Short mmCIF file of N, CA, C and O in Angstrom, two decimals:
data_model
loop_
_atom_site.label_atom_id
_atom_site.label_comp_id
_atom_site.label_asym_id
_atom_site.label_seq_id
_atom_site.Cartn_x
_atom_site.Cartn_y
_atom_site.Cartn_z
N UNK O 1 100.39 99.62 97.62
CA UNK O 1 100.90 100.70 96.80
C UNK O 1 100.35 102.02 97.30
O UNK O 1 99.34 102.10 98.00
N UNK O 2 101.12 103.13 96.87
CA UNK O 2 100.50 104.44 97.66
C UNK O 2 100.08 104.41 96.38
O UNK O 2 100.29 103.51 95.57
N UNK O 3 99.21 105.88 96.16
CA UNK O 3 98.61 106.48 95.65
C UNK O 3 99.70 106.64 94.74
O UNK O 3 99.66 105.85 93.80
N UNK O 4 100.85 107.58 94.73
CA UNK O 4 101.65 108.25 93.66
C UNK O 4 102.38 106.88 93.06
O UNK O 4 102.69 106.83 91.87
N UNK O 5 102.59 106.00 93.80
CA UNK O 5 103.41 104.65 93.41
C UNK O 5 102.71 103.64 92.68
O UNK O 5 101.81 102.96 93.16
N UNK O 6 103.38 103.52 90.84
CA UNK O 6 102.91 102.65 90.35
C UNK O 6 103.16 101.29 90.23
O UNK O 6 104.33 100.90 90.31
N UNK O 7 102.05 100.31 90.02
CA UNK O 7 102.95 98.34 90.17
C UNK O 7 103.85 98.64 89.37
O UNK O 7 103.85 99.49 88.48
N UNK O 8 105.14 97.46 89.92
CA UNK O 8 105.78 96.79 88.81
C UNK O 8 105.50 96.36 87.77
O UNK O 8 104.50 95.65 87.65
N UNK O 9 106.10 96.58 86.98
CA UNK O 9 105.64 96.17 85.36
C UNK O 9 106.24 94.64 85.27
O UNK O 9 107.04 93.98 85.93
N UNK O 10 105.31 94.38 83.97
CA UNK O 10 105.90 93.12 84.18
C UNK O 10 107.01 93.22 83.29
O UNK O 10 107.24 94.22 82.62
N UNK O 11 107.79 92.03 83.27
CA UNK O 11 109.22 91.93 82.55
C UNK O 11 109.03 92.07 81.04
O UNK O 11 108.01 91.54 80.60
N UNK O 12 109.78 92.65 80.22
CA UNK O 12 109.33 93.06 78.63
C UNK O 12 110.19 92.02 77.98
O UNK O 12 111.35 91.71 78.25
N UNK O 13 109.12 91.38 76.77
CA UNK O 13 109.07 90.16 76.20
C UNK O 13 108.33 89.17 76.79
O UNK O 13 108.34 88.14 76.12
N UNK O 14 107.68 89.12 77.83
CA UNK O 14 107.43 88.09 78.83
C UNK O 14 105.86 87.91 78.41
O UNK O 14 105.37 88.84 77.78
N UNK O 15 105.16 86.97 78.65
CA UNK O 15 103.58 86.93 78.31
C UNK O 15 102.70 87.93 78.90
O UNK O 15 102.57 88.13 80.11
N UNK O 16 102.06 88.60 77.87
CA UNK O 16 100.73 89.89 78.33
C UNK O 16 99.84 88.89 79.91
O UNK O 16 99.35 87.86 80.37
N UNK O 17 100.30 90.72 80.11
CA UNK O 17 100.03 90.52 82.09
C UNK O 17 98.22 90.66 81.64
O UNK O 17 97.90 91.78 81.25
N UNK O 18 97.58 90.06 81.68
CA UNK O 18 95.87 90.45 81.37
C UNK O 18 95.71 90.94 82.77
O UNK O 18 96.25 90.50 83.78
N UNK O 19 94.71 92.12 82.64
CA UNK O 19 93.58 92.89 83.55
C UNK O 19 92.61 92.88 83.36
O UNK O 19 92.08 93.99 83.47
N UNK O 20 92.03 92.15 83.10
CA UNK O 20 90.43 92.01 82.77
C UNK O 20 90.35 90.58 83.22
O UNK O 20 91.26 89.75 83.22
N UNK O 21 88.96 90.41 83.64
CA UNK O 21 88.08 89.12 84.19
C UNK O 21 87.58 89.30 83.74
O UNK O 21 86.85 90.27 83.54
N UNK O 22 87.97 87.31 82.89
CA UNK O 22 86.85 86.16 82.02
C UNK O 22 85.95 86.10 83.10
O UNK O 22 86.37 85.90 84.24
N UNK O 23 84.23 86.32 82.74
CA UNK O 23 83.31 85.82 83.96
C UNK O 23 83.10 84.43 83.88
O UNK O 23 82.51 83.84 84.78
N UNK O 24 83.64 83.74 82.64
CA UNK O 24 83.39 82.31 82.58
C UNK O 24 84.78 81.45 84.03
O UNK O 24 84.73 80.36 84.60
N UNK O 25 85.58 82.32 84.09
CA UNK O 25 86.42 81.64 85.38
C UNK O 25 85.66 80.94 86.66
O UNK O 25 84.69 81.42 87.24
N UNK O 26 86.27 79.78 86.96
CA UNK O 26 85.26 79.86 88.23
C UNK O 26 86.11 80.20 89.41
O UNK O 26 87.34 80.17 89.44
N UNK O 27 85.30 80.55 90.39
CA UNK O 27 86.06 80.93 91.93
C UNK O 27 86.77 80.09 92.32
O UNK O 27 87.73 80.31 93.05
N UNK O 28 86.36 78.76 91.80
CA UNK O 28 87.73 78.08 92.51
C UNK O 28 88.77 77.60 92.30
O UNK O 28 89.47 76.89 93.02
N UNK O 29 89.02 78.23 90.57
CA UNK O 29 90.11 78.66 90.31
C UNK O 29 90.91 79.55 90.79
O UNK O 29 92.13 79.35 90.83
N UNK O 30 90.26 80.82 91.27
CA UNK O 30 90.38 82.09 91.50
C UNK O 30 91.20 81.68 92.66
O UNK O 30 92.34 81.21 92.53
N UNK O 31 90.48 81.89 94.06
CA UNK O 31 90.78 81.47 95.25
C UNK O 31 92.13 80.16 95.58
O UNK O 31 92.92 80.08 96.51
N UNK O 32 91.95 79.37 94.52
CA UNK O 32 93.30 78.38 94.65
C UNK O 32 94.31 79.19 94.35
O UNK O 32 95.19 79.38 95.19
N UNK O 33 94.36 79.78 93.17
CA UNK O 33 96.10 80.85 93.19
C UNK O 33 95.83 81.98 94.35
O UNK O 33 96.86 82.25 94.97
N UNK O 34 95.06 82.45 94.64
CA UNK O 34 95.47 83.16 95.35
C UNK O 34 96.06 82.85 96.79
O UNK O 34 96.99 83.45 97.33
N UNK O 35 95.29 81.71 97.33
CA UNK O 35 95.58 80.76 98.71
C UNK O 35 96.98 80.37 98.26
O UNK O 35 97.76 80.61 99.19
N UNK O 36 97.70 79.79 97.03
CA UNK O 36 99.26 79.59 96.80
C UNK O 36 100.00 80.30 96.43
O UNK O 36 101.18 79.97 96.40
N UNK O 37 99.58 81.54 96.02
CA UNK O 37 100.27 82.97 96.20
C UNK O 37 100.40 83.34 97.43
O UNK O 37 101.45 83.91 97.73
N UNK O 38 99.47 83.14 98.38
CA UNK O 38 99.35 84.02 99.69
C UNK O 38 100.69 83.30 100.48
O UNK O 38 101.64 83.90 100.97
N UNK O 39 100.48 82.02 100.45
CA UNK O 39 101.11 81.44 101.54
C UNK O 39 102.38 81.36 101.10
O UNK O 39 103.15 81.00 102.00
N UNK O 40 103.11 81.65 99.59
CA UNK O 40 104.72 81.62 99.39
C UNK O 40 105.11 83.30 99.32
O UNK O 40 106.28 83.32 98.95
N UNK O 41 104.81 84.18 99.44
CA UNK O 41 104.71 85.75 99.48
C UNK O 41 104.56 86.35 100.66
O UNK O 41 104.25 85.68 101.64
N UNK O 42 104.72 87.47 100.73
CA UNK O 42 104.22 88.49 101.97
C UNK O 42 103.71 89.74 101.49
O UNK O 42 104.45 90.39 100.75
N UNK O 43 102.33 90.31 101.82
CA UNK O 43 102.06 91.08 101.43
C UNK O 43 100.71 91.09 101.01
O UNK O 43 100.31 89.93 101.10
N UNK O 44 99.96 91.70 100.65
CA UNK O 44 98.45 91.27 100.11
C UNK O 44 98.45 90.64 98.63
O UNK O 44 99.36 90.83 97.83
N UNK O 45 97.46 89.97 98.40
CA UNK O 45 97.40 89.67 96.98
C UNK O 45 95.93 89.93 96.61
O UNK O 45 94.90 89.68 97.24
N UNK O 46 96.14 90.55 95.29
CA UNK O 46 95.10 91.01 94.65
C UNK O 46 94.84 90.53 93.11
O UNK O 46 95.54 90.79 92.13
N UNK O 47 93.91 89.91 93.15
CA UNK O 47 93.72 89.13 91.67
C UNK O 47 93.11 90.28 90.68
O UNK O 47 92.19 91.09 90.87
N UNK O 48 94.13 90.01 89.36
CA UNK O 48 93.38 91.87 88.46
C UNK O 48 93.32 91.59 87.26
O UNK O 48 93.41 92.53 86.48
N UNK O 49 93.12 90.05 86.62
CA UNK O 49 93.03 89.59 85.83
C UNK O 49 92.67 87.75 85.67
O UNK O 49 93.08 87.06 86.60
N UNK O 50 92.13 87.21 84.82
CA UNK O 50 91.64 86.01 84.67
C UNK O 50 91.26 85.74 83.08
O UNK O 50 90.43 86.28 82.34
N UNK O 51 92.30 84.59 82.83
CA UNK O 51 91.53 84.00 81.57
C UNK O 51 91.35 82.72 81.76
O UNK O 51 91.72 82.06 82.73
N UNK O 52 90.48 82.19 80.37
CA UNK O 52 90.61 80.36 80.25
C UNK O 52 90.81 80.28 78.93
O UNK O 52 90.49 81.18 78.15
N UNK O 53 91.45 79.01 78.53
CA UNK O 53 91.86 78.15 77.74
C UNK O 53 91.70 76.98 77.73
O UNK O 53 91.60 76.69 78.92
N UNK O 54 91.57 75.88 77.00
CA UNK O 54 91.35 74.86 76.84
C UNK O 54 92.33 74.26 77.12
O UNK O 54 92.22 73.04 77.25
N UNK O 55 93.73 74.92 77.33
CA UNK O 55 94.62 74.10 77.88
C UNK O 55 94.61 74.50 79.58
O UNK O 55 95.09 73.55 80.19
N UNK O 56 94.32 75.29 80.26
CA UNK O 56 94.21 75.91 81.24
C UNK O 56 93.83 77.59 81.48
O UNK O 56 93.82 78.56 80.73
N UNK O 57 93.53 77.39 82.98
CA UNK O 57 92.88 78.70 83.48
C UNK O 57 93.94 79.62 83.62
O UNK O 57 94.83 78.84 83.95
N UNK O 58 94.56 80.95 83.59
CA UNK O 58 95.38 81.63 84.36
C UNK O 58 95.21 83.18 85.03
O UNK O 58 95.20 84.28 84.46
N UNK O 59 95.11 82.86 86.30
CA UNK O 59 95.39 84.26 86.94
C UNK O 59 96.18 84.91 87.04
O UNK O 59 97.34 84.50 87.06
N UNK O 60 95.82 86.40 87.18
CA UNK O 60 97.27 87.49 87.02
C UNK O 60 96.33 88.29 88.43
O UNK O 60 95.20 88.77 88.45
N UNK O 61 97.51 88.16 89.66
CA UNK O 61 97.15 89.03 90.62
C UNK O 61 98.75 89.95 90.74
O UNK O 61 99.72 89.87 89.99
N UNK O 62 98.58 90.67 91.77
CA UNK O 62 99.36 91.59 91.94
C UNK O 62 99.82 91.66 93.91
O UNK O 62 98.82 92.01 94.54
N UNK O 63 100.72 91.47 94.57
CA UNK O 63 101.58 91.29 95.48
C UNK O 63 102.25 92.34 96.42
O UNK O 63 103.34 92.69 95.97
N UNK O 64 101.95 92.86 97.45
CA UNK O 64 102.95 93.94 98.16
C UNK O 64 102.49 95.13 98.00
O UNK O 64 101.40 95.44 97.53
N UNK O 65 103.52 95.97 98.48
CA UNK O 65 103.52 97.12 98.57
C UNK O 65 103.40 97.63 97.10
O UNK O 65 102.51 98.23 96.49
N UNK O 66 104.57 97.21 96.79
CA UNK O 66 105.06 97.51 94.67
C UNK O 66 104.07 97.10 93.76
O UNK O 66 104.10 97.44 92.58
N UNK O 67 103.12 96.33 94.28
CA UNK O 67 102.27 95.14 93.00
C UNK O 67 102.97 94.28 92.18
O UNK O 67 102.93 93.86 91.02
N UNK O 68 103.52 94.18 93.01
CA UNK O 68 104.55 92.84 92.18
C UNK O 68 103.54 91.78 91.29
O UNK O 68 102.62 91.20 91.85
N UNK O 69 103.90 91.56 89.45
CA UNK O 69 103.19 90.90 88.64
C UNK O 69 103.14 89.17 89.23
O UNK O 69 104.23 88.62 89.33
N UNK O 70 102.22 88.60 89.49
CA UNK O 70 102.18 87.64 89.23
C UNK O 70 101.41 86.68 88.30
O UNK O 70 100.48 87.33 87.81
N UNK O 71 101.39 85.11 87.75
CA UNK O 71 100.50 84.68 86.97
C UNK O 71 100.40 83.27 87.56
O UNK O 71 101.46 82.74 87.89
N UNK O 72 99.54 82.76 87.69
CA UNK O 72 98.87 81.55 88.24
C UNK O 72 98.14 80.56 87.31
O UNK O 72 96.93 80.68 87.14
N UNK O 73 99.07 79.32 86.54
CA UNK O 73 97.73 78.37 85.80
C UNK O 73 97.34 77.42 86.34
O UNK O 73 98.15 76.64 86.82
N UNK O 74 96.50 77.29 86.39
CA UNK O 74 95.38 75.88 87.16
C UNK O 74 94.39 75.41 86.31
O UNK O 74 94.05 75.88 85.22
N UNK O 75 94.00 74.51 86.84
CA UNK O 75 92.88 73.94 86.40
C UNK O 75 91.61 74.76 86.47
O UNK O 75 91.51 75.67 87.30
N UNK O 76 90.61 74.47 85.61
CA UNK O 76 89.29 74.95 85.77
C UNK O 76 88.69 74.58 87.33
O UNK O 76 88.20 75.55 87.89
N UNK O 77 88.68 73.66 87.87
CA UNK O 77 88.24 73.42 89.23
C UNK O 77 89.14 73.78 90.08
O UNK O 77 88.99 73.44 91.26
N UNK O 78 90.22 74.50 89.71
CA UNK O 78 91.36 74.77 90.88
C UNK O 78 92.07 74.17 91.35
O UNK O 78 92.75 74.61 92.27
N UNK O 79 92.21 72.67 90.79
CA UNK O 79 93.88 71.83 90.87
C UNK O 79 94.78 72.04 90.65
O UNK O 79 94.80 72.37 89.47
N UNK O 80 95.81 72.08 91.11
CA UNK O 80 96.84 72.06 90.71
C UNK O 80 97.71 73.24 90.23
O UNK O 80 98.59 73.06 89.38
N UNK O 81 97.51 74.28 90.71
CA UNK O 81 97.97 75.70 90.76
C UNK O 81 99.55 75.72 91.00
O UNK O 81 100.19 75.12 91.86
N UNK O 82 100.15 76.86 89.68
CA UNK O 82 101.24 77.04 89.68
C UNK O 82 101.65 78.18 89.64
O UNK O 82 101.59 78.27 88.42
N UNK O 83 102.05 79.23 89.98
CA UNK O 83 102.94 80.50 90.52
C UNK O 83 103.88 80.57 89.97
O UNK O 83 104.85 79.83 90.13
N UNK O 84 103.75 81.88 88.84
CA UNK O 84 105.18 82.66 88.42
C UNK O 84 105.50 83.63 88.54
O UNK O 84 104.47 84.28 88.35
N UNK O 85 106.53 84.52 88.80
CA UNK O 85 106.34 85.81 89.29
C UNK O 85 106.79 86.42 87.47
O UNK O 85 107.36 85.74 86.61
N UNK O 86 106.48 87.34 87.38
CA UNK O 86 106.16 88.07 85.62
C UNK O 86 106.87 89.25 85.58
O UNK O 86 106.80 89.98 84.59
N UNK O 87 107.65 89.57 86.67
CA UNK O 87 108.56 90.72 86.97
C UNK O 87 109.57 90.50 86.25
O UNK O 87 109.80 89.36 85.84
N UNK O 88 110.34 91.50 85.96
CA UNK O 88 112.01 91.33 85.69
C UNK O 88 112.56 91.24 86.91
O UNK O 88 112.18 92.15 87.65
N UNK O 89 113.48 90.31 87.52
CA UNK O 89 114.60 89.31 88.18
C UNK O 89 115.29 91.22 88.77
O UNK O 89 115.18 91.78 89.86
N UNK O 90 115.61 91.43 88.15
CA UNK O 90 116.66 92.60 87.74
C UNK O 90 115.85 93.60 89.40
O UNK O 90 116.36 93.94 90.47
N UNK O 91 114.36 93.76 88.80
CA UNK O 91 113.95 94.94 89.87
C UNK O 91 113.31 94.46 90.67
O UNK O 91 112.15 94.79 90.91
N UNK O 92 114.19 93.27 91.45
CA UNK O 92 113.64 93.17 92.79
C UNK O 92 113.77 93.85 93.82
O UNK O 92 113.18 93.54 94.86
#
């Protein structure tokens, strides 16, 4: 992103994009979405948010030039990681 250029927002109605890091996350949660973000995307990825739940972990990084929203749930040890993009369809 430049300087004057803000991320994509995420899609309205869609689940709160979190920016803040749970320190209770562990890294290898962290690092698993981002390694399965990296490799289906182009562009850098930047993790800018992290929660946990008892049903699962989820990351919210950000993608590209635009910061394209993404959200990632996995496991607490980093199994099994899944990728959604949190954008509206519309402003690709």
């Amino acid at each position: 992103m430049t300087e004057t250029q803000s991320p994509m927002q995420p899609a309205p109605g869609g689940p709160p994009f979190i920016q803040t890091i749970d320190p209770s996350v562990s890294s290898a949660a962290i690092e698993s979405c981002r390694t399965t973000l990296a490799a289906q995307t182009q562009g850098g990825v930047q993790v800018v948010g992290a929660e946990t739940s008892r049903a699962a972990t989820a990351i919210y990084m950000r993608v590209g030039a635009n910061g394209a929203p993404w959200r990632c749930l996995v496991s607490a040890d980093g199994s099994n990681p899944s990728v959604m993009f949190m954008g509206s369809e519309g402003a690709l």
